[in-house]
Amino acid sequence: MSTFATEVAIDIRREPGFWSDLAELRAVGIRSTVLQANQQVRVDGPVLAEKALTRLLNTASVFASASDEESKELAQQIAVFASLASSEDMVHEASIRILSDLGNFPGLRKLESEHPVDLGFETHMRRGLLRELNTVDMAGVRVPLTEYQLDLWRSLDSSAATAVSAPTSAGKSFVVLEHMCERAMAAERFAAIYIAPTRALLTEIHGKLEKRLSSISKSIRITTIPVPDPESRPKQIYVLTQERAQFLLSTVAVAGLIDLVISDEAQSLGDDSRGMILQDTLEKLRESNPAARFLFLAPGASGLQLIGDSIGLPDINVKETTLSPVVQNRISVGFSDLDEHLVHLDLVTPKKLEPIGTYQFQRGFALGDDTKLAAVALELGASGRSLVYATGAKNAEDLTALLALNRHPGTSKGLSDLAKFIEQHIHKQYSLANFVRQGVAFHYGNMPSLLREGIEAAFKRGELDYLCCTTTLFQGVNLPARNVFIDTPTRGKGAALDEAALWNFAGRAGRLGEEVVGNVFLVNYEHWESKPLTERKPFAMKAAFKRTVEADFDAVVELLQAAVDKAPILERDRAAGDRITAAAGLILFRSSQKTLDGLLGRRSLSLTTEQKDSLTELADQALTSLELPASVLTTSWMLDPVALAGLLQRIRELVCQRDFAKVMPSNPSGDAYTVYNSIIRRLYKYLGGVNLKGDEAKGNRGFVAHVTVTALKWMRGEPLTQLVAEAVKYKKKVAQQTNKRPLTQAAIDGAIRDMFTLIEQTIRFKLVQWAKAYVDLLKYALAQEGLDEMVSQVYDFSLALELGVSTRTGRSLVEFGLSRITAAAMASLITDSSLSADQVRGWFSQQPASLIQQLSPLVVAELRERSLVSVEYSA
């Protein structure tokens, strides 16, 4: 880029007059995005001085030619705000020219669709030429990219490991996914692993890949299940969480087979025990697949070389930008102490608050915190789809209720179908169904995937106007909105949100190709204890293992010493936490693999030689003392090693006594309560440290029995609506016995929420980890007793716990990317429990349309999206 233009841009930015003109333009432009045309609100605010717009557009032309990203961002702001502030064709043409020079063609396409204008010959030719220079061929379609996307796309032709850092709305995932798809289509044989931190993100990525690669569906398997392909297709793409990827590496031989590894939301490397699992999994993939290409995606991170150093990749190519192709405004929302109807909006900039306008509403805002947040969202979010941040699941429900009670929109066919689905597949009295009919909904991580996806789809279609959501949406899921509302930088009971995560959520305001501008409303921002959204700073990448071993070295040593001494678990300090337990466990595992020197020898790890020697010596002694097999440590090193050793000892005793009725897990489809009650009690006792003896433990025993019953029903594929109905029924019974009153709506919603939590957090996460360890320990104990023929008979119930199906037919349905709700519903109609994926597809082809049309519209839509049925739903 022009050095002269950069120098001129720097000189202009030193002029107070430029910033004064820009503040006026930003105020006028932002005001045009806040209210609907029919809203009757008196607004006072800065006005644009005569000829200021001309000066700014000329300035933007210079900024667009400069080489620094600050100038380019200002040029983009001027172009977008000018197009919003003026209806003159000349202004819109100038804005188009500036955005063309910036290479923001996705944003330009959106702008032109909203403000069509007849371009002059020179502008038309210039835009066309620049657009062609930024256009690449993707699946036979010419796609224009931003400058950053184009640079990233070209860099992916190399084989170097690459870390990709860009704001949430920069379109990095689109380019990386397209690169993977191009490689999959071009190769005769291809295998890739896409690692993402949440199941919600797995579902989204799986759906995108299914659509994009439908033309080669017969030769490629795209799956979220970590098991081998029963059809041995030549092309494989695994879309997995780090836990599922860890499971895959322990059960499937992938050495030398993987061509591409993508780690999305790679900042998860710093997430305590889950970050350590990610680090270990990536390093295993690197060691076993030295020719594989590694790509890491993170939103606005610095210190990306730490990723490579943590997994043994010394050189990483970094492709980063701070420039978002969408103009995102952070707006402070303040209130008057003298007039409850007044609201002050100010643009948050690193230097100061710039006045946008004072709004005189008919509504009064002398309200409590949640009620005020809802009121602000109703007034300022009327111009487009809005996300409202909630500090937890209950808070999301409460905010949604406030929004629903205070608006009266019409309903669409899609919302009616979604509401009926909720009543049919969750519970007929679930308040969410009525909220949806009012055009609002809540969204949190423990919700069933098909319900969550149905809500997301309705929001994307514009049928839902408001979505009250928790931190679930902070990572990855592409859910564009015009507005985001936040009134606190905390979560749960007041714990501070990670600053990078908060910026990630704010980045949902406006998404590439969906909006050219997004507004982040910060309610009562001036009263926040901390103000993390004033100035964006690249967050530093962290590695959980490095941070834990360095900062809590003594605690890690203490835990390893306890392992050497076999200190009884109930006598030890259990407050060490998962992070320290996982760090000590990873050291033990790497010691058992004779690779601890490599882990402790990372150049970024700040430990003295004496400290490293101490960890090495203790790990060797602990392994000798505990006698834990390597097969268990491979996937269960994040669990307490002393607890694992205690569980192994108890399993050995039962095996020696040949008491297999209490020790051998079986397929849960039969009468399996007795054995699973014994197993799960054992898991809670040894791995959970829960006391189950004596009168004082009656409540614990009741809870474990409840977990066992629910886990069995879940593994059998029993409908979620049945599990929820039983939870609500139990709550109603308790209410009748205690206060003789009917169950309130809040209590019904609470019972449903508690069931979601039990399934997602206890059954699908905690029990899955424990079950995997149990199965490995049992197989080891059987082999030690010479009972090799029984090893193959051990039913690995960890996968059934996670998927919620226990038969081959059920797994085949999940293999298609179907949600558990749909998979369980269809499995209940198929009379063969052992069908492969191809056989399941054949079963669908034989069914009459009348059968499919009896199903819920959302279920039919999911089946049709996975190409399992072709019929349209008709009510």
Tab-separated table of C-alpha atoms in Angstrom, residues 354-697:
chain	number	residue	atom	x	y	z
A	354	GLU	CA	-19.076	10.323	22.122
A	355	PRO	CA	-22.706	11.537	22.415
A	356	ILE	CA	-25.094	9.767	20.040
A	357	GLY	CA	-28.398	11.126	21.254
A	358	THR	CA	-30.871	11.606	24.052
A	359	TYR	CA	-34.111	9.658	23.634
A	360	GLN	CA	-37.407	10.678	25.260
A	361	PHE	CA	-39.470	7.479	25.468
A	362	GLN	CA	-43.053	7.083	26.634
A	363	ARG	CA	-41.839	4.123	28.684
A	364	GLY	CA	-40.366	4.810	32.121
A	365	PHE	CA	-37.059	3.151	33.063
A	366	ALA	CA	-37.179	3.436	36.870
A	367	LEU	CA	-36.933	-0.353	37.042
A	368	GLY	CA	-34.939	-3.185	38.569
A	369	ASP	CA	-31.897	-4.516	36.738
A	370	ASP	CA	-33.460	-7.377	34.748
A	371	THR	CA	-36.641	-5.447	34.028
A	372	LYS	CA	-34.604	-2.459	32.849
A	373	LEU	CA	-32.516	-4.662	30.546
A	374	ALA	CA	-35.695	-6.096	29.019
A	375	ALA	CA	-37.213	-2.619	28.626
A	376	VAL	CA	-34.096	-1.296	26.875
A	377	ALA	CA	-34.052	-4.307	24.553
A	378	LEU	CA	-37.711	-3.797	23.648
A	379	GLU	CA	-37.160	-0.117	22.757
A	380	LEU	CA	-33.710	-0.192	21.159
A	381	GLY	CA	-33.875	-3.674	19.655
A	382	ALA	CA	-36.985	-3.111	17.588
A	383	SER	CA	-34.963	-2.363	14.451
A	384	GLY	CA	-33.580	-5.892	14.017
A	385	ARG	CA	-32.865	-9.266	15.593
A	386	SER	CA	-31.452	-8.979	19.087
A	387	LEU	CA	-29.409	-11.145	21.435
A	388	VAL	CA	-29.779	-10.424	25.164
A	389	TYR	CA	-27.053	-11.698	27.472
A	390	ALA	CA	-28.211	-13.700	30.492
A	391	THR	CA	-25.932	-14.716	33.347
A	392	GLY	CA	-27.336	-18.252	33.525
A	393	ALA	CA	-30.124	-20.558	32.395
A	394	LYS	CA	-32.646	-19.336	35.000
A	395	ASN	CA	-31.840	-15.712	34.212
A	396	ALA	CA	-32.350	-16.422	30.490
A	397	GLU	CA	-35.817	-17.807	31.245
A	398	ASP	CA	-36.698	-14.805	33.431
A	399	LEU	CA	-35.568	-12.256	30.822
A	400	THR	CA	-37.497	-14.079	28.108
A	401	ALA	CA	-40.638	-13.998	30.236
A	402	LEU	CA	-40.271	-10.230	30.690
A	403	LEU	CA	-39.887	-9.699	26.950
A	404	ALA	CA	-42.783	-12.002	26.077
A	405	LEU	CA	-45.147	-10.395	28.568
A	406	ASN	CA	-44.546	-6.910	27.200
A	407	ARG	CA	-44.913	-7.312	23.434
A	408	HIS	CA	-47.674	-8.443	21.075
A	409	PRO	CA	-46.252	-9.566	17.721
A	410	GLY	CA	-48.001	-11.815	15.239
A	411	THR	CA	-46.810	-15.398	14.889
A	412	SER	CA	-45.492	-17.191	11.835
A	413	LYS	CA	-46.062	-20.769	10.684
A	414	GLY	CA	-42.459	-21.555	11.630
A	415	LEU	CA	-42.963	-20.345	15.200
A	416	SER	CA	-46.206	-22.275	15.516
A	417	ASP	CA	-44.400	-25.459	14.408
A	418	LEU	CA	-41.552	-24.778	16.836
A	419	ALA	CA	-43.978	-24.203	19.714
A	420	LYS	CA	-45.826	-27.444	18.925
A	421	PHE	CA	-42.508	-29.309	18.762
A	422	ILE	CA	-41.600	-28.030	22.233
A	423	GLU	CA	-44.937	-29.181	23.637
A	424	GLN	CA	-44.665	-32.569	21.909
A	425	HIS	CA	-40.986	-33.391	22.510
A	426	ILE	CA	-40.154	-31.528	25.748
A	427	HIS	CA	-43.280	-30.873	27.850
A	428	LYS	CA	-46.778	-29.601	27.149
A	429	GLN	CA	-46.507	-27.032	29.960
A	430	TYR	CA	-43.024	-25.737	29.132
A	431	SER	CA	-43.224	-21.932	29.107
A	432	LEU	CA	-40.790	-21.763	26.199
A	433	ALA	CA	-43.579	-22.811	23.819
A	434	ASN	CA	-45.676	-19.768	24.681
A	435	PHE	CA	-42.633	-17.494	24.636
A	436	VAL	CA	-41.825	-18.682	21.114
A	437	ARG	CA	-45.344	-17.808	19.993
A	438	GLN	CA	-44.573	-14.266	21.178
A	439	GLY	CA	-41.433	-14.112	19.019
A	440	VAL	CA	-38.893	-14.522	21.848
A	441	ALA	CA	-36.929	-17.478	23.205
A	442	PHE	CA	-34.113	-18.442	25.542
A	443	HIS	CA	-31.003	-20.448	24.691
A	444	TYR	CA	-28.447	-22.191	26.905
A	445	GLY	CA	-25.990	-25.030	26.633
A	446	ASN	CA	-27.883	-27.796	28.430
A	447	MET	CA	-30.854	-27.650	26.073
A	448	PRO	CA	-31.404	-30.629	23.716
A	449	SER	CA	-29.617	-30.073	20.408
A	450	LEU	CA	-32.664	-30.218	18.125
A	451	LEU	CA	-34.512	-27.713	20.299
A	452	ARG	CA	-31.482	-25.438	20.352
A	453	GLU	CA	-31.073	-25.771	16.583
A	454	GLY	CA	-34.768	-25.080	16.017
A	455	ILE	CA	-34.478	-21.891	18.044
A	456	GLU	CA	-31.324	-20.846	16.185
A	457	ALA	CA	-32.928	-21.519	12.792
A	458	ALA	CA	-36.021	-19.478	13.687
A	459	PHE	CA	-33.799	-16.624	14.831
A	460	LYS	CA	-31.740	-16.736	11.629
A	461	ARG	CA	-34.935	-16.648	9.553
A	462	GLY	CA	-36.022	-13.531	11.399
A	463	GLU	CA	-39.068	-15.219	12.972
A	464	LEU	CA	-37.716	-14.807	16.498
A	465	ASP	CA	-36.951	-11.184	17.323
A	466	TYR	CA	-35.230	-11.713	20.663
A	467	LEU	CA	-33.027	-14.491	22.013
A	468	CYS	CA	-31.918	-14.428	25.647
A	469	CYS	CA	-28.743	-16.474	25.808
A	470	THR	CA	-25.939	-17.512	28.114
A	471	THR	CA	-22.228	-17.953	27.396
A	472	THR	CA	-23.119	-20.897	25.122
A	473	LEU	CA	-23.129	-18.480	22.192
A	474	PHE	CA	-19.718	-17.061	23.086
A	475	GLN	CA	-17.919	-19.700	21.031
A	476	GLY	CA	-18.345	-20.377	17.376
A	477	VAL	CA	-22.041	-20.744	16.613
A	478	ASN	CA	-22.881	-18.456	13.697
A	479	LEU	CA	-25.925	-16.576	14.915
A	480	PRO	CA	-25.954	-13.065	13.432
A	481	ALA	CA	-27.933	-10.257	15.036
A	482	ARG	CA	-28.334	-6.537	14.489
A	483	ASN	CA	-28.212	-5.874	18.235
A	484	VAL	CA	-26.581	-7.331	21.332
A	485	PHE	CA	-27.617	-6.251	24.838
A	486	ILE	CA	-25.315	-6.714	27.847
A	487	ASP	CA	-25.782	-5.276	31.333
A	488	THR	CA	-22.988	-7.003	33.241
A	489	PRO	CA	-19.483	-8.381	32.614
A	490	THR	CA	-20.154	-11.281	34.986
A	491	ARG	CA	-21.694	-14.733	34.902
A	492	GLY	CA	-23.544	-16.945	37.363
A	493	LYS	CA	-23.154	-15.612	40.893
A	494	GLY	CA	-21.002	-12.667	39.901
A	495	ALA	CA	-17.807	-14.304	38.644
A	496	ALA	CA	-16.064	-12.093	36.089
A	497	LEU	CA	-16.389	-13.111	32.453
A	498	ASP	CA	-13.206	-13.689	30.520
A	499	GLU	CA	-12.563	-10.479	28.587
A	500	ALA	CA	-11.863	-12.306	25.329
A	501	ALA	CA	-15.107	-14.279	25.688
A	502	LEU	CA	-17.062	-11.067	26.239
A	503	TRP	CA	-15.573	-9.541	23.080
A	504	ASN	CA	-16.398	-12.740	21.238
A	505	PHE	CA	-20.049	-12.406	22.261
A	506	ALA	CA	-20.137	-8.710	21.364
A	507	GLY	CA	-18.886	-9.771	17.930
A	508	ARG	CA	-22.286	-11.424	17.306
A	509	ALA	CA	-23.609	-7.923	16.557
A	510	GLY	CA	-23.489	-7.857	12.773
A	511	ARG	CA	-22.046	-10.767	10.810
A	512	LEU	CA	-20.314	-10.859	7.453
A	513	GLY	CA	-22.839	-10.988	4.619
A	514	GLU	CA	-25.761	-10.538	7.032
A	515	GLU	CA	-25.364	-6.987	8.349
A	516	VAL	CA	-23.090	-4.051	7.540
A	517	VAL	CA	-23.436	-2.641	11.048
A	518	GLY	CA	-24.091	-4.088	14.497
A	519	ASN	CA	-24.895	-2.378	17.788
A	520	VAL	CA	-23.723	-3.624	21.181
A	521	PHE	CA	-25.789	-1.887	23.846
A	522	LEU	CA	-24.004	-1.758	27.206
A	523	VAL	CA	-26.719	-1.021	29.754
A	524	ASN	CA	-25.580	1.119	32.710
A	525	TYR	CA	-22.011	0.751	31.441
A	526	GLU	CA	-20.842	3.723	33.483
A	527	HIS	CA	-21.707	1.757	36.657
A	528	TRP	CA	-19.940	-1.488	35.719
A	529	GLU	CA	-17.161	-2.308	38.183
A	530	SER	CA	-14.888	-3.078	35.245
A	531	LYS	CA	-15.223	-1.805	31.690
A	532	PRO	CA	-13.612	-4.473	29.501
A	533	LEU	CA	-15.339	-3.319	26.296
A	534	THR	CA	-13.869	0.194	26.225
A	535	GLU	CA	-10.852	-0.790	24.165
A	536	ARG	CA	-10.218	-4.068	22.404
A	537	LYS	CA	-6.851	-5.561	23.199
A	538	PRO	CA	-5.635	-8.837	21.718
A	539	PHE	CA	-5.987	-11.408	24.457
A	540	ALA	CA	-2.896	-13.430	25.185
A	541	MET	CA	-3.080	-17.135	24.391
A	542	LYS	CA	-2.769	-19.296	27.473
A	543	ALA	CA	-1.992	-22.960	27.947
A	544	ALA	CA	-3.724	-24.456	30.977
A	545	PHE	CA	-0.955	-26.966	31.699
A	546	LYS	CA	1.788	-24.331	31.561
A	547	ARG	CA	-0.190	-21.909	33.739
A	548	THR	CA	-1.061	-24.568	36.321
A	549	VAL	CA	2.393	-26.115	36.659
A	550	GLU	CA	4.062	-22.716	36.925
A	551	ALA	CA	1.557	-20.962	39.217
A	552	ASP	CA	0.548	-23.968	41.343
A	553	PHE	CA	3.725	-26.023	41.291
A	554	ASP	CA	3.535	-26.871	45.013
A	555	ALA	CA	-0.066	-28.064	44.715
A	556	VAL	CA	0.831	-30.319	41.782
A	557	VAL	CA	3.783	-31.735	43.745
A	558	GLU	CA	1.526	-32.320	46.761
A	559	LEU	CA	-0.952	-34.279	44.666
A	560	LEU	CA	1.791	-36.393	43.106
A	561	GLN	CA	3.212	-37.070	46.575
A	562	ALA	CA	-0.262	-38.149	47.719
A	563	ALA	CA	-0.307	-40.567	44.780
A	564	VAL	CA	3.052	-41.972	45.877
A	565	ASP	CA	1.718	-42.408	49.428
A	566	LYS	CA	-1.680	-43.715	48.233
A	567	ALA	CA	-3.292	-41.240	50.600
A	568	PRO	CA	-6.972	-42.192	51.033
A	569	ILE	CA	-9.099	-39.885	48.956
A	570	LEU	CA	-11.419	-38.863	51.799
A	571	GLU	CA	-8.465	-37.740	53.923
A	572	ARG	CA	-7.035	-35.439	51.308
A	573	ASP	CA	-7.867	-31.895	50.444
A	574	ARG	CA	-10.410	-32.225	47.643
A	575	ALA	CA	-10.316	-28.459	47.024
A	576	ALA	CA	-7.307	-28.822	44.733
A	577	GLY	CA	-9.678	-28.661	41.815
A	578	ASP	CA	-9.887	-30.309	38.429
A	579	ARG	CA	-7.121	-28.129	37.017
A	580	ILE	CA	-4.414	-29.304	39.396
A	581	THR	CA	-5.649	-32.899	39.288
A	582	ALA	CA	-5.483	-32.827	35.499
A	583	ALA	CA	-1.986	-31.325	35.463
A	584	ALA	CA	-0.699	-34.014	37.820
A	585	GLY	CA	-2.516	-36.677	35.833
A	586	LEU	CA	-1.031	-35.515	32.541
A	587	ILE	CA	2.442	-35.698	34.096
A	588	LEU	CA	1.722	-39.257	35.243
A	589	PHE	CA	0.422	-40.278	31.834
A	590	ARG	CA	3.378	-38.798	29.976
A	591	SER	CA	5.720	-40.503	32.409
A	592	SER	CA	4.029	-43.840	31.671
A	593	GLN	CA	4.572	-43.180	27.954
A	594	LYS	CA	8.240	-42.230	28.488
A	595	THR	CA	7.505	-38.810	26.951
A	596	LEU	CA	7.519	-36.629	30.076
A	597	ASP	CA	10.843	-35.049	29.121
A	598	GLY	CA	9.222	-33.662	25.991
A	599	LEU	CA	6.294	-32.179	27.928
A	600	LEU	CA	8.500	-30.577	30.581
A	601	GLY	CA	11.103	-29.550	28.003
A	602	ARG	CA	8.855	-27.092	26.155
A	603	ARG	CA	10.765	-23.844	25.659
A	604	SER	CA	7.825	-21.778	26.956
A	605	LEU	CA	7.614	-23.681	30.251
A	606	SER	CA	9.316	-21.674	33.023
A	607	LEU	CA	10.477	-24.363	35.421
A	608	THR	CA	13.917	-24.809	36.946
A	609	THR	CA	15.893	-27.977	36.377
A	610	GLU	CA	15.303	-28.898	40.023
A	611	GLN	CA	11.532	-28.513	39.598
A	612	LYS	CA	11.496	-30.673	36.481
A	613	ASP	CA	13.585	-33.340	38.198
A	614	SER	CA	11.205	-33.302	41.169
A	615	LEU	CA	8.144	-33.825	38.959
A	616	THR	CA	9.877	-36.604	37.027
A	617	GLU	CA	10.957	-38.448	40.161
A	618	LEU	CA	7.548	-38.179	41.825
A	619	ALA	CA	5.759	-39.338	38.677
A	620	ASP	CA	7.948	-42.441	38.446
A	621	GLN	CA	7.344	-43.270	42.108
A	622	ALA	CA	3.579	-42.686	41.785
A	623	LEU	CA	3.290	-45.003	38.794
A	624	THR	CA	5.059	-47.753	40.722
A	625	SER	CA	2.919	-47.191	43.789
A	626	LEU	CA	-0.469	-46.963	42.068
A	627	GLU	CA	0.052	-49.738	39.491
A	628	LEU	CA	-2.376	-48.036	37.098
A	629	PRO	CA	-2.293	-49.487	33.571
A	630	ALA	CA	-1.320	-47.270	30.662
A	631	SER	CA	-4.628	-48.115	28.957
A	632	VAL	CA	-6.473	-46.289	31.733
A	633	LEU	CA	-4.156	-43.298	31.921
A	634	THR	CA	-4.454	-42.793	28.158
A	635	THR	CA	-7.999	-41.440	28.408
A	636	SER	CA	-8.542	-40.959	32.160
A	637	TRP	CA	-5.451	-39.118	33.353
A	638	MET	CA	-7.587	-36.061	34.190
A	639	LEU	CA	-9.244	-38.049	37.025
A	640	ASP	CA	-7.816	-38.403	40.519
A	641	PRO	CA	-5.103	-41.097	40.273
A	642	VAL	CA	-5.555	-42.292	43.869
A	643	ALA	CA	-9.280	-42.633	43.266
A	644	LEU	CA	-8.601	-44.630	40.099
A	645	ALA	CA	-6.271	-46.922	42.017
A	646	GLY	CA	-8.911	-47.436	44.713
A	647	LEU	CA	-11.535	-48.261	42.100
A	648	LEU	CA	-9.169	-50.714	40.421
A	649	GLN	CA	-8.579	-52.477	43.731
A	650	ARG	CA	-12.329	-52.871	44.301
A	651	ILE	CA	-12.889	-54.177	40.757
A	652	ARG	CA	-10.083	-56.706	41.268
A	653	GLU	CA	-11.767	-57.957	44.432
A	654	LEU	CA	-15.082	-58.474	42.632
A	655	VAL	CA	-13.402	-60.181	39.680
A	656	CYS	CA	-11.488	-62.501	42.010
A	657	GLN	CA	-14.789	-63.356	43.703
A	658	ARG	CA	-16.319	-63.922	40.231
A	659	ASP	CA	-19.131	-61.566	41.261
A	660	PHE	CA	-19.800	-60.581	37.635
A	661	ALA	CA	-23.441	-59.648	38.247
A	662	LYS	CA	-22.174	-56.541	40.045
A	663	VAL	CA	-19.204	-55.727	37.856
A	664	MET	CA	-19.952	-56.474	34.171
A	665	PRO	CA	-21.885	-53.720	32.361
A	666	SER	CA	-24.390	-55.027	29.847
A	667	ASN	CA	-26.439	-53.534	27.038
A	668	PRO	CA	-28.922	-51.294	28.874
A	669	SER	CA	-31.806	-52.332	26.626
A	670	GLY	CA	-32.443	-55.311	28.929
A	671	ASP	CA	-33.079	-55.587	32.665
A	672	ALA	CA	-29.884	-53.865	33.710
A	673	TYR	CA	-30.792	-51.784	36.773
A	674	THR	CA	-29.086	-54.019	39.334
A	675	VAL	CA	-25.697	-54.069	37.649
A	676	TYR	CA	-25.748	-50.383	36.720
A	677	ASN	CA	-26.852	-49.342	40.193
A	678	SER	CA	-23.843	-51.237	41.564
A	679	ILE	CA	-21.490	-49.713	38.991
A	680	ILE	CA	-22.692	-46.142	39.320
A	681	ARG	CA	-22.667	-46.312	43.143
A	682	ARG	CA	-19.086	-47.549	42.854
A	683	LEU	CA	-18.189	-44.652	40.550
A	684	TYR	CA	-19.662	-42.061	42.909
A	685	LYS	CA	-17.946	-43.631	45.886
A	686	TYR	CA	-14.458	-43.895	44.441
A	687	LEU	CA	-14.241	-41.248	41.719
A	688	GLY	CA	-16.730	-38.790	43.203
A	689	GLY	CA	-15.708	-39.196	46.823
A	690	VAL	CA	-19.395	-39.431	47.842
A	691	ASN	CA	-20.282	-41.132	51.122
A	692	LEU	CA	-23.068	-43.675	50.603
A	693	LYS	CA	-23.141	-45.368	54.025
A	694	GLY	CA	-25.181	-44.549	57.118
A	695	ASP	CA	-28.356	-42.591	57.783
A	696	GLU	CA	-26.688	-39.288	56.953
A	697	ALA	CA	-26.010	-40.550	53.404
